[in-house]
mmCIF file of C-alpha atoms and ligand atoms in Angstrom:
data_model
loop_
_atom_site.group_PDB
_atom_site.id
_atom_site.type_symbol
_atom_site.label_atom_id
_atom_site.label_comp_id
_atom_site.label_asym_id
_atom_site.label_seq_id
_atom_site.Cartn_x
_atom_site.Cartn_y
_atom_site.Cartn_z
ATOM 1 C CA MET A 1 -189.346 131.416 -48.399
ATOM 2 C CA ALA A 2 -192.603 129.670 -47.493
ATOM 3 C CA GLN A 3 -195.177 130.194 -50.210
ATOM 4 C CA SER A 4 -198.893 130.330 -49.583
ATOM 5 C CA LYS A 5 -199.690 128.221 -52.650
ATOM 6 C CA ASN A 6 -197.828 125.278 -54.119
ATOM 7 C CA LYS A 7 -196.114 127.006 -56.990
ATOM 8 C CA ILE A 8 -194.264 125.500 -59.948
ATOM 9 C CA ILE A 9 -191.530 126.889 -62.176
ATOM 10 C CA ILE A 10 -191.314 125.371 -65.646
ATOM 11 C CA ILE A 11 -188.262 125.903 -67.833
ATOM 12 C CA ALA A 12 -188.508 124.607 -71.367
ATOM 13 C CA ALA A 13 -186.392 125.085 -74.451
ATOM 14 C CA PRO A 14 -184.978 123.224 -77.387
ATOM 15 C CA SER A 15 -181.902 121.323 -76.228
ATOM 16 C CA GLY A 16 -178.739 123.400 -76.682
ATOM 17 C CA SER A 17 -180.495 126.669 -75.807
ATOM 18 C CA GLY A 18 -178.585 127.052 -72.563
ATOM 19 C CA LYS A 19 -181.528 125.846 -70.516
ATOM 20 C CA THR A 20 -179.391 123.727 -68.189
ATOM 21 C CA SER A 21 -177.177 126.725 -67.369
ATOM 22 C CA VAL A 22 -180.217 128.832 -66.527
ATOM 23 C CA VAL A 23 -181.612 126.034 -64.355
ATOM 24 C CA ARG A 24 -178.285 125.704 -62.517
ATOM 25 C CA HIS A 25 -178.133 129.446 -61.947
ATOM 26 C CA LEU A 26 -181.633 129.527 -60.453
ATOM 27 C CA LEU A 27 -180.940 126.575 -58.153
ATOM 28 C CA LYS A 28 -177.696 128.141 -56.958
ATOM 29 C CA THR A 29 -179.073 131.619 -56.306
ATOM 30 C CA MET A 30 -182.454 130.579 -54.867
ATOM 31 C CA PRO A 31 -181.800 127.440 -52.790
ATOM 32 C CA GLY A 32 -184.366 128.450 -50.166
ATOM 33 C CA GLU A 33 -187.118 128.859 -52.716
ATOM 34 C CA LEU A 34 -186.501 126.269 -55.441
ATOM 35 C CA ALA A 35 -185.613 122.588 -55.745
ATOM 36 C CA PHE A 36 -184.839 120.649 -58.903
ATOM 37 C CA SER A 37 -187.645 118.316 -59.918
ATOM 38 C CA ILE A 38 -185.916 115.028 -60.723
ATOM 39 C CA SER A 39 -187.615 113.449 -63.736
ATOM 40 C CA ALA A 40 -187.903 109.773 -64.512
ATOM 41 C CA THR A 41 -186.369 108.627 -67.796
ATOM 42 C CA THR A 42 -185.650 105.437 -69.703
ATOM 43 C CA ARG A 43 -182.543 106.789 -71.423
ATOM 44 C CA ARG A 44 -179.103 105.682 -70.280
ATOM 45 C CA PRO A 45 -177.136 107.854 -67.820
ATOM 46 C CA ARG A 46 -174.399 109.998 -69.392
ATOM 47 C CA ASN A 47 -170.874 109.970 -67.933
ATOM 48 C CA HIS A 48 -171.279 112.043 -64.791
ATOM 49 C CA GLU A 49 -174.978 111.580 -64.217
ATOM 50 C CA LYS A 50 -176.210 109.966 -61.024
ATOM 51 C CA ASP A 51 -179.375 108.029 -60.425
ATOM 52 C CA ARG A 52 -181.826 109.905 -58.154
ATOM 53 C CA VAL A 53 -179.825 113.133 -58.574
ATOM 54 C CA ASP A 54 -180.001 113.944 -62.291
ATOM 55 C CA TYR A 55 -182.848 111.576 -63.120
ATOM 56 C CA TYR A 56 -184.594 108.510 -61.795
ATOM 57 C CA PHE A 57 -183.192 106.116 -64.379
ATOM 58 C CA ILE A 58 -185.777 103.369 -64.813
ATOM 59 C CA THR A 59 -186.616 100.630 -67.298
ATOM 60 C CA ILE A 60 -189.227 101.003 -70.015
ATOM 61 C CA GLU A 61 -191.333 98.398 -68.233
ATOM 62 C CA GLU A 62 -191.300 100.331 -64.960
ATOM 63 C CA PHE A 63 -192.035 103.566 -66.797
ATOM 64 C CA ARG A 64 -195.083 102.029 -68.491
ATOM 65 C CA ASN A 65 -196.321 100.585 -65.201
ATOM 66 C CA ARG A 66 -196.085 104.011 -63.634
ATOM 67 C CA ILE A 67 -198.063 105.527 -66.532
ATOM 68 C CA THR A 68 -200.774 102.924 -65.936
ATOM 69 C CA ALA A 69 -200.758 103.690 -62.208
ATOM 70 C CA ASN A 70 -201.310 107.380 -63.042
ATOM 71 C CA GLU A 71 -198.136 108.428 -61.221
ATOM 72 C CA PHE A 72 -197.068 111.128 -63.688
ATOM 73 C CA VAL A 73 -198.076 114.782 -63.887
ATOM 74 C CA GLU A 74 -196.899 114.598 -67.496
ATOM 75 C CA TRP A 75 -194.769 112.302 -69.588
ATOM 76 C CA GLU A 76 -193.463 112.347 -73.138
ATOM 77 C CA MET A 77 -191.536 110.168 -75.496
ATOM 78 C CA VAL A 78 -189.104 113.041 -76.017
ATOM 79 C CA TYR A 79 -186.875 111.099 -78.411
ATOM 80 C CA GLU A 80 -187.645 107.913 -80.319
ATOM 81 C CA GLY A 81 -188.026 105.152 -77.749
ATOM 82 C CA LYS A 82 -186.948 107.343 -74.795
ATOM 83 C CA TYR A 83 -189.531 108.290 -72.199
ATOM 84 C CA TYR A 84 -189.252 111.234 -69.820
ATOM 85 C CA GLY A 85 -191.770 112.216 -67.160
ATOM 86 C CA THR A 86 -192.472 114.276 -64.069
ATOM 87 C CA LEU A 87 -193.686 112.219 -61.126
ATOM 88 C CA LYS A 88 -196.459 113.532 -58.875
ATOM 89 C CA SER A 89 -194.518 112.134 -55.892
ATOM 90 C CA GLU A 90 -191.529 114.303 -56.843
ATOM 91 C CA MET A 91 -193.555 117.503 -56.839
ATOM 92 C CA ASP A 92 -195.158 116.545 -53.488
ATOM 93 C CA ARG A 93 -191.735 115.828 -52.003
ATOM 94 C CA ILE A 94 -190.547 119.314 -52.932
ATOM 95 C CA TRP A 95 -193.697 121.114 -51.786
ATOM 96 C CA LYS A 96 -193.417 119.317 -48.426
ATOM 97 C CA ASN A 97 -189.964 120.889 -48.126
ATOM 98 C CA HIS A 98 -191.541 124.320 -48.703
ATOM 99 C CA ARG A 99 -189.873 124.824 -52.058
ATOM 100 C CA ALA A 100 -191.244 125.285 -55.553
ATOM 101 C CA PRO A 101 -190.308 122.472 -57.949
ATOM 102 C CA LEU A 102 -188.153 123.652 -60.857
ATOM 103 C CA LEU A 103 -189.058 121.552 -63.893
ATOM 104 C CA ASP A 104 -186.531 121.197 -66.706
ATOM 105 C CA VAL A 105 -188.735 119.666 -69.376
ATOM 106 C CA ASP A 106 -189.222 119.602 -73.116
ATOM 107 C CA VAL A 107 -191.604 122.062 -74.733
ATOM 108 C CA GLN A 108 -194.624 119.745 -74.943
ATOM 109 C CA GLY A 109 -194.148 118.668 -71.335
ATOM 110 C CA GLY A 110 -193.958 122.313 -70.264
ATOM 111 C CA ILE A 111 -197.226 123.121 -72.001
ATOM 112 C CA HIS A 112 -198.949 120.116 -70.388
ATOM 113 C CA VAL A 113 -197.899 121.099 -66.879
ATOM 114 C CA GLN A 114 -198.927 124.692 -67.476
ATOM 115 C CA GLN A 115 -202.391 123.574 -68.616
ATOM 116 C CA GLN A 116 -202.856 121.581 -65.424
ATOM 117 C CA PHE A 117 -201.658 124.345 -63.112
ATOM 118 C CA PRO A 118 -202.625 127.569 -64.917
ATOM 119 C CA ASP A 119 -202.763 129.750 -61.781
ATOM 120 C CA THR A 120 -199.820 128.432 -59.829
ATOM 121 C CA SER A 121 -197.205 127.839 -62.522
ATOM 122 C CA LEU A 122 -194.746 130.151 -64.233
ATOM 123 C CA SER A 123 -193.451 128.910 -67.575
ATOM 124 C CA LEU A 124 -190.268 130.244 -69.156
ATOM 125 C CA PHE A 125 -189.126 129.478 -72.686
ATOM 126 C CA ILE A 126 -185.392 129.848 -73.265
ATOM 127 C CA GLU A 127 -184.853 130.739 -76.907
ATOM 128 C CA PRO A 128 -181.529 130.207 -78.704
ATOM 129 C CA PRO A 129 -180.346 133.203 -80.786
ATOM 130 C CA SER A 130 -180.620 131.081 -83.964
ATOM 131 C CA ILE A 131 -180.788 127.488 -85.172
ATOM 132 C CA GLU A 132 -177.191 127.833 -86.490
ATOM 133 C CA GLU A 133 -175.956 128.836 -83.048
ATOM 134 C CA LEU A 134 -177.897 125.999 -81.483
ATOM 135 C CA GLU A 135 -176.240 123.517 -83.836
ATOM 136 C CA ARG A 136 -172.832 124.962 -82.991
ATOM 137 C CA ARG A 137 -173.500 124.570 -79.246
ATOM 138 C CA LEU A 138 -174.727 121.004 -79.595
ATOM 139 C CA ARG A 139 -171.618 120.083 -81.616
ATOM 140 C CA ALA A 140 -169.363 121.701 -79.014
ATOM 141 C CA ARG A 141 -171.075 119.712 -76.267
ATOM 142 C CA ALA A 142 -170.021 116.534 -78.077
ATOM 143 C CA THR A 143 -172.535 114.296 -76.303
ATOM 144 C CA GLU A 144 -174.463 113.485 -79.469
ATOM 145 C CA THR A 145 -174.037 110.967 -82.231
ATOM 146 C CA PRO A 146 -174.553 112.346 -85.781
ATOM 147 C CA GLU A 147 -178.064 110.833 -85.759
ATOM 148 C CA SER A 148 -179.068 112.228 -82.373
ATOM 149 C CA LEU A 149 -177.645 115.638 -83.355
ATOM 150 C CA ILE A 150 -179.892 115.738 -86.413
ATOM 151 C CA ALA A 151 -182.860 114.575 -84.327
ATOM 152 C CA ARG A 152 -182.277 117.305 -81.731
ATOM 153 C CA ILE A 153 -181.931 120.056 -84.341
ATOM 154 C CA SER A 154 -185.069 119.111 -86.237
ATOM 155 C CA LYS A 155 -186.969 118.849 -82.948
ATOM 156 C CA ALA A 156 -185.640 122.283 -81.938
ATOM 157 C CA SER A 157 -187.065 123.973 -85.058
ATOM 158 C CA TYR A 158 -190.451 122.422 -84.328
ATOM 159 C CA GLU A 159 -190.331 123.389 -80.656
ATOM 160 C CA LEU A 160 -189.584 127.029 -81.453
ATOM 161 C CA SER A 161 -193.036 127.296 -82.995
ATOM 162 C CA PHE A 162 -194.607 126.850 -79.525
ATOM 163 C CA LYS A 163 -192.732 129.625 -77.744
ATOM 164 C CA ASN A 164 -195.694 132.000 -77.628
ATOM 165 C CA GLN A 165 -197.643 129.612 -75.408
ATOM 166 C CA PHE A 166 -195.233 130.295 -72.553
ATOM 167 C CA ASP A 167 -195.646 133.009 -69.909
ATOM 168 C CA ARG A 168 -192.248 134.531 -70.720
ATOM 169 C CA ILE A 169 -189.639 134.122 -73.457
ATOM 170 C CA ILE A 170 -185.982 134.698 -72.604
ATOM 171 C CA ILE A 171 -183.584 135.027 -75.533
ATOM 172 C CA ASN A 172 -180.249 133.524 -74.641
ATOM 173 C CA ASP A 173 -177.812 135.582 -76.712
ATOM 174 C CA ASN A 174 -175.817 136.307 -73.560
ATOM 175 C CA LEU A 175 -175.876 133.651 -70.862
ATOM 176 C CA ASP A 176 -175.244 135.937 -67.863
ATOM 177 C CA ARG A 177 -178.003 138.272 -68.933
ATOM 178 C CA ALA A 178 -180.412 135.399 -69.611
ATOM 179 C CA CYS A 179 -179.698 133.928 -66.156
ATOM 180 C CA GLN A 180 -180.268 137.278 -64.449
ATOM 181 C CA GLU A 181 -183.475 137.902 -66.364
ATOM 182 C CA ALA A 182 -184.804 134.456 -65.421
ATOM 183 C CA GLU A 183 -183.885 135.032 -61.772
ATOM 184 C CA ASP A 184 -185.677 138.396 -61.663
ATOM 185 C CA ILE A 185 -188.838 136.940 -63.213
ATOM 186 C CA VAL A 186 -188.871 133.899 -60.891
ATOM 187 C CA ARG A 187 -188.288 136.011 -57.763
ATOM 188 C CA LYS A 188 -191.191 138.281 -58.660
ATOM 189 C CA PHE A 189 -193.466 135.310 -59.221
ATOM 190 C CA LEU A 190 -192.549 133.541 -55.981
ATOM 191 C CA ILE A 191 -192.392 136.617 -53.764
ATOM 192 C CA PRO A 192 -194.780 139.113 -55.351
HETATM 193 P P1 LIG B 1 -181.607 115.035 -71.916
HETATM 194 O O1 LIG B 1 -181.694 113.680 -72.527
HETATM 195 O O2 LIG B 1 -180.697 115.965 -72.693
HETATM 196 O O3 LIG B 1 -181.302 115.015 -70.428
HETATM 197 O O4 LIG B 1 -183.072 115.687 -72.007
HETATM 198 C C1 LIG B 1 -183.727 115.738 -73.224
HETATM 199 C C2 LIG B 1 -184.950 116.618 -73.098
HETATM 200 O O5 LIG B 1 -185.922 115.991 -72.246
HETATM 201 C C3 LIG B 1 -184.660 117.984 -72.482
HETATM 202 O O6 LIG B 1 -185.358 118.969 -73.228
HETATM 203 C C4 LIG B 1 -185.227 117.850 -71.109
HETATM 204 O O7 LIG B 1 -185.636 119.097 -70.594
HETATM 205 C C5 LIG B 1 -186.423 116.968 -71.371
HETATM 206 N N1 LIG B 1 -186.958 116.377 -70.153
HETATM 207 C C6 LIG B 1 -186.290 116.036 -69.020
HETATM 208 N N2 LIG B 1 -187.133 115.586 -68.109
HETATM 209 C C7 LIG B 1 -188.376 115.646 -68.642
HETATM 210 C C8 LIG B 1 -189.680 115.333 -68.154
HETATM 211 O O8 LIG B 1 -189.887 114.916 -67.030
HETATM 212 N N3 LIG B 1 -190.707 115.539 -69.006
HETATM 213 C C9 LIG B 1 -190.550 116.012 -70.253
HETATM 214 N N4 LIG B 1 -191.634 116.191 -70.991
HETATM 215 N N5 LIG B 1 -189.333 116.325 -70.749
HETATM 216 C C10 LIG B 1 -188.266 116.151 -69.941
#
């Protein structure tokens, strides 16, 4: 439960790798230890997304002001024109509640956080079984336009080349097994 140090769990993966399912599993099974770190973004909310629950949906102007005010632990323009970032205030909020923030971020963002907190962070890379399978999953999700689908797939191939910089790689060829593996690794890190 209470941790001696302020720890951080980073989950990164190309989109469509099953990362969100792993994140949901961890939050459900470890509610006393983890809390979702709500990122700020300038992209529009999708159908069921809620402001201040899924993301802090803010304008580009506000996002840039917050960069200038040094309010982010890390931020990225993950897709053309769309900013995403982890706020320092969000991590502090979660630590104050005696939880470890669970960061669902893109691969570059994950590496940046890890570099800033090398001793207190655990970084997991969720790897899709193949690029073909990833494309199939993204199509099935049906949240993408043809252009954004292509953008996500080409970004995914690039992101896979960074997997070895993460503390652990979890291959998601079976979602239940990937979730269990992630849970075991996170538990060991938080409660050694
Ligand atoms: P989506 O638009 O599908 O919600 O997220 C797109 C990508 O942005 C995902 O890989 C997601 O993990 C990543 N992302 C979400 N929040 C952040 C953040 O705060 N920082 C960074 N670097 N990436 C983020």
